[in-house]
CSV table of C-alpha atoms in Angstrom, one decimal:
chain,number,residue,atom,x,y,z
O,1,UNK,CA,0.0,0.2,-0.1
O,2,UNK,CA,2.5,2.5,0.7
O,3,UNK,CA,5.9,3.3,-0.6
O,4,UNK,CA,8.6,4.2,1.8
O,5,UNK,CA,11.2,6.7,0.8
O,6,UNK,CA,14.2,6.2,2.9
O,7,UNK,CA,14.7,10.1,4.1
O,8,UNK,CA,12.9,12.3,6.5
O,9,UNK,CA,10.2,14.5,5.4
O,10,UNK,CA,12.1,17.2,6.8
O,11,UNK,CA,15.8,16.9,7.6
O,12,UNK,CA,17.0,16.8,11.3
O,13,UNK,CA,20.4,17.6,11.9
O,14,UNK,CA,20.9,18.3,15.7
O,15,UNK,CA,24.4,19.0,16.6
O,16,UNK,CA,23.9,19.9,20.3
O,17,UNK,CA,22.8,17.3,23.0
O,18,UNK,CA,19.8,18.3,25.2
O,19,UNK,CA,18.1,15.5,27.2
O,20,UNK,CA,16.0,18.3,28.8
O,21,UNK,CA,14.6,19.2,25.0
O,22,UNK,CA,14.6,15.4,24.5
O,23,UNK,CA,12.3,14.8,27.7
O,24,UNK,CA,9.6,17.1,26.3
O,25,UNK,CA,9.8,16.6,22.7
O,26,UNK,CA,9.1,12.8,23.0
O,27,UNK,CA,5.6,13.9,23.8
O,28,UNK,CA,5.0,14.2,20.3
O,29,UNK,CA,6.0,10.8,19.7
O,30,UNK,CA,3.7,9.2,22.2
O,31,UNK,CA,1.9,11.5,24.2
O,32,UNK,CA,-1.8,12.4,24.3
O,33,UNK,CA,-1.7,14.8,21.0
O,34,UNK,CA,1.3,13.1,19.4
O,35,UNK,CA,2.2,11.7,16.2
O,36,UNK,CA,1.4,8.0,17.2
O,37,UNK,CA,-1.8,8.5,18.2
O,38,UNK,CA,-2.8,10.7,15.3
O,39,UNK,CA,-1.6,8.1,12.7
O,40,UNK,CA,-3.3,5.2,14.4
O,41,UNK,CA,-6.6,7.4,15.0
O,42,UNK,CA,-6.7,8.6,11.0
O,43,UNK,CA,-5.7,5.1,9.5
O,44,UNK,CA,-8.5,3.5,11.9
O,45,UNK,CA,-11.2,6.1,11.0
O,46,UNK,CA,-10.8,5.9,7.2
O,47,UNK,CA,-12.8,2.6,7.2
O,48,UNK,CA,-16.2,4.4,8.5
O,49,UNK,CA,-15.7,7.3,6.2
O,50,UNK,CA,-18.5,7.7,3.6
O,51,UNK,CA,-16.9,9.5,0.6
O,52,UNK,CA,-13.7,9.0,-1.3
O,53,UNK,CA,-12.3,12.0,-0.3
O,54,UNK,CA,-12.8,11.6,3.5
O,55,UNK,CA,-11.2,8.1,3.2
O,56,UNK,CA,-8.3,9.5,1.0
O,57,UNK,CA,-7.7,12.4,3.5
O,58,UNK,CA,-7.6,10.0,6.6
O,59,UNK,CA,-5.5,7.5,4.6
O,60,UNK,CA,-3.0,10.3,3.5
O,61,UNK,CA,-2.8,12.2,6.6
O,62,UNK,CA,-2.4,9.0,8.8
O,63,UNK,CA,0.3,8.0,6.6
O,64,UNK,CA,2.0,11.4,6.8
O,65,UNK,CA,1.8,11.2,10.8
O,66,UNK,CA,3.8,8.1,10.6
O,67,UNK,CA,6.7,10.1,9.1
O,68,UNK,CA,6.4,12.7,11.7
O,69,UNK,CA,7.0,10.1,14.1
O,70,UNK,CA,10.1,9.1,12.7
O,71,UNK,CA,11.2,13.0,12.5
O,72,UNK,CA,10.2,13.1,16.4
O,73,UNK,CA,11.9,10.0,17.2
O,74,UNK,CA,15.2,11.4,15.3
O,75,UNK,CA,14.9,14.7,17.1
O,76,UNK,CA,14.9,12.8,20.6
O,77,UNK,CA,17.6,10.4,19.5
O,78,UNK,CA,19.9,13.2,18.1
O,79,UNK,CA,19.2,14.9,21.4
O,80,UNK,CA,20.2,12.2,23.6
O,81,UNK,CA,22.8,10.3,21.4
O,82,UNK,CA,26.1,12.3,22.7
O,83,UNK,CA,24.5,13.3,25.7
O,84,UNK,CA,26.8,12.5,29.0
O,85,UNK,CA,25.2,10.1,31.8
O,86,UNK,CA,25.7,13.3,33.9
O,87,UNK,CA,23.9,15.6,31.8
O,88,UNK,CA,21.0,12.8,31.1
O,89,UNK,CA,20.7,12.8,34.9
O,90,UNK,CA,20.8,16.3,35.6
O,91,UNK,CA,18.3,17.3,32.9
O,92,UNK,CA,15.7,15.1,34.0
O,93,UNK,CA,16.2,12.2,31.9
O,94,UNK,CA,17.8,9.7,34.4
O,95,UNK,CA,14.6,7.3,35.1
O,96,UNK,CA,13.8,7.1,31.4
O,97,UNK,CA,17.7,6.1,30.5
O,98,UNK,CA,17.5,3.5,33.1
O,99,UNK,CA,14.1,2.2,31.3
O,100,UNK,CA,15.0,2.8,27.7
O,101,UNK,CA,18.8,3.7,27.5
O,102,UNK,CA,19.0,6.0,24.5
O,103,UNK,CA,16.2,4.2,22.7
O,104,UNK,CA,12.7,5.8,21.8
O,105,UNK,CA,10.0,4.7,24.0
O,106,UNK,CA,6.3,6.2,23.3
O,107,UNK,CA,5.9,8.4,26.3
O,108,UNK,CA,4.5,11.9,27.2
O,109,UNK,CA,6.6,14.6,28.4
O,110,UNK,CA,5.2,14.0,31.8
O,111,UNK,CA,6.4,10.2,31.7
O,112,UNK,CA,2.9,8.5,30.8
O,113,UNK,CA,3.2,5.7,28.5
O,114,UNK,CA,1.3,5.6,25.3
O,115,UNK,CA,-2.0,4.2,25.8
O,116,UNK,CA,-5.0,3.3,23.4
O,117,UNK,CA,-7.4,6.0,25.1
O,118,UNK,CA,-5.4,8.6,23.0
O,119,UNK,CA,-6.8,7.3,19.8
O,120,UNK,CA,-10.8,8.3,19.2
O,121,UNK,CA,-12.5,6.2,16.5
O,122,UNK,CA,-16.4,6.5,17.1
O,123,UNK,CA,-17.6,5.1,13.5
O,124,UNK,CA,-19.5,8.4,12.8
O,125,UNK,CA,-17.7,10.3,9.8
O,126,UNK,CA,-19.1,13.8,11.4
O,127,UNK,CA,-17.8,12.9,14.9
O,128,UNK,CA,-14.6,11.7,13.8
O,129,UNK,CA,-13.6,14.5,11.3
O,130,UNK,CA,-14.6,17.0,14.1
O,131,UNK,CA,-12.6,15.2,16.5
O,132,UNK,CA,-9.7,15.2,13.9
O,133,UNK,CA,-10.0,19.2,13.8
O,134,UNK,CA,-9.5,19.3,17.3
O,135,UNK,CA,-6.5,16.9,17.3
O,136,UNK,CA,-4.6,18.9,14.8
O,137,UNK,CA,-5.2,22.0,16.8
O,138,UNK,CA,-3.9,20.4,19.9
O,139,UNK,CA,-0.8,19.1,18.2
O,140,UNK,CA,-0.2,22.4,16.6
O,141,UNK,CA,-0.6,24.2,20.1
O,142,UNK,CA,2.2,21.7,21.5
O,143,UNK,CA,4.6,22.3,18.9
O,144,UNK,CA,3.8,26.0,19.4
O,145,UNK,CA,4.9,25.2,23.1
O,146,UNK,CA,8.0,23.2,22.3
O,147,UNK,CA,9.1,26.1,20.0
O,148,UNK,CA,8.7,28.5,23.0
O,149,UNK,CA,10.9,26.0,25.2
O,150,UNK,CA,13.7,25.4,22.5
O,151,UNK,CA,16.8,27.6,22.0
O,152,UNK,CA,18.4,25.8,19.2
O,153,UNK,CA,17.7,26.4,15.6
O,154,UNK,CA,18.5,22.9,14.8
O,155,UNK,CA,15.5,21.8,16.9
O,156,UNK,CA,13.3,24.7,16.4
O,157,UNK,CA,13.3,24.5,12.5
O,158,UNK,CA,11.9,21.2,12.4
O,159,UNK,CA,9.5,21.6,15.2
O,160,UNK,CA,8.1,24.9,12.9
O,161,UNK,CA,7.9,22.4,10.0
O,162,UNK,CA,5.7,19.9,12.1
O,163,UNK,CA,3.7,22.8,13.3
O,164,UNK,CA,2.7,24.1,9.9
O,165,UNK,CA,2.0,20.5,8.8
O,166,UNK,CA,-0.5,20.4,11.6
O,167,UNK,CA,-2.2,23.8,10.0
O,168,UNK,CA,-2.6,22.0,6.6
O,169,UNK,CA,-4.1,18.8,8.1
O,170,UNK,CA,-6.5,21.2,10.0
O,171,UNK,CA,-7.3,22.9,6.6
O,172,UNK,CA,-7.7,19.2,4.9
O,173,UNK,CA,-10.0,17.8,7.6
O,174,UNK,CA,-12.3,20.9,7.5
O,175,UNK,CA,-12.4,20.4,3.5
O,176,UNK,CA,-13.3,16.6,4.1
O,177,UNK,CA,-16.0,17.5,6.7
O,178,UNK,CA,-17.7,19.9,4.1
O,179,UNK,CA,-17.7,17.1,1.5
O,180,UNK,CA,-19.3,14.6,4.0
O,181,UNK,CA,-22.1,17.0,5.4
O,182,UNK,CA,-22.9,17.9,1.6
O,183,UNK,CA,-22.8,14.2,0.9
O,184,UNK,CA,-25.2,13.7,3.8
O,185,UNK,CA,-27.5,16.6,2.6
O,186,UNK,CA,-27.9,15.2,-1.1
O,187,UNK,CA,-31.3,12.9,-1.4
O,188,UNK,CA,-29.9,9.2,-2.0
O,189,UNK,CA,-32.2,7.1,-4.3
O,190,UNK,CA,-32.0,3.6,-3.9
O,191,UNK,CA,-32.9,1.4,-6.9
O,192,UNK,CA,-34.4,-2.1,-6.3
O,193,UNK,CA,-34.0,-4.5,-8.8
């Protein structure tokens, strides 16, 4: 179904380690408003959509969220990779290191592991698309908060890219919602044979 190009959607080239930033950026990997939840939500919801455009929107954005997971994981990895154990401990990642080393694990900034309650799939296209609009705004806000906390341009620029993608996703889900609403307003004739 998918073709995988072996490069990131936006390059990640962080030169300065910062376990402190890794600790908060990881929330966009496994937190309640992160990319893992978004990709699973949209790829699950596509099966309940009632127009080809809404199906395609959920499929396309859900797939792109997988690429965003890869970007966030790359950021966390690069922020942790060359950090000393002293830096890891001092900057609040000691407990994470003990459990996961420098590996990537789906967790929120506050340390809560990913859980399926972050995923909403109601089976009603209007409800699900409205949920997606809210989810994209929450993700956009989280990226803005992360940008506010960052001081390294190598970290800020990919976060800005990801924030802008949330805006585009919000617009696309809005378009899909209008198409579904229009579809539901049309009279549907059923021909019996």
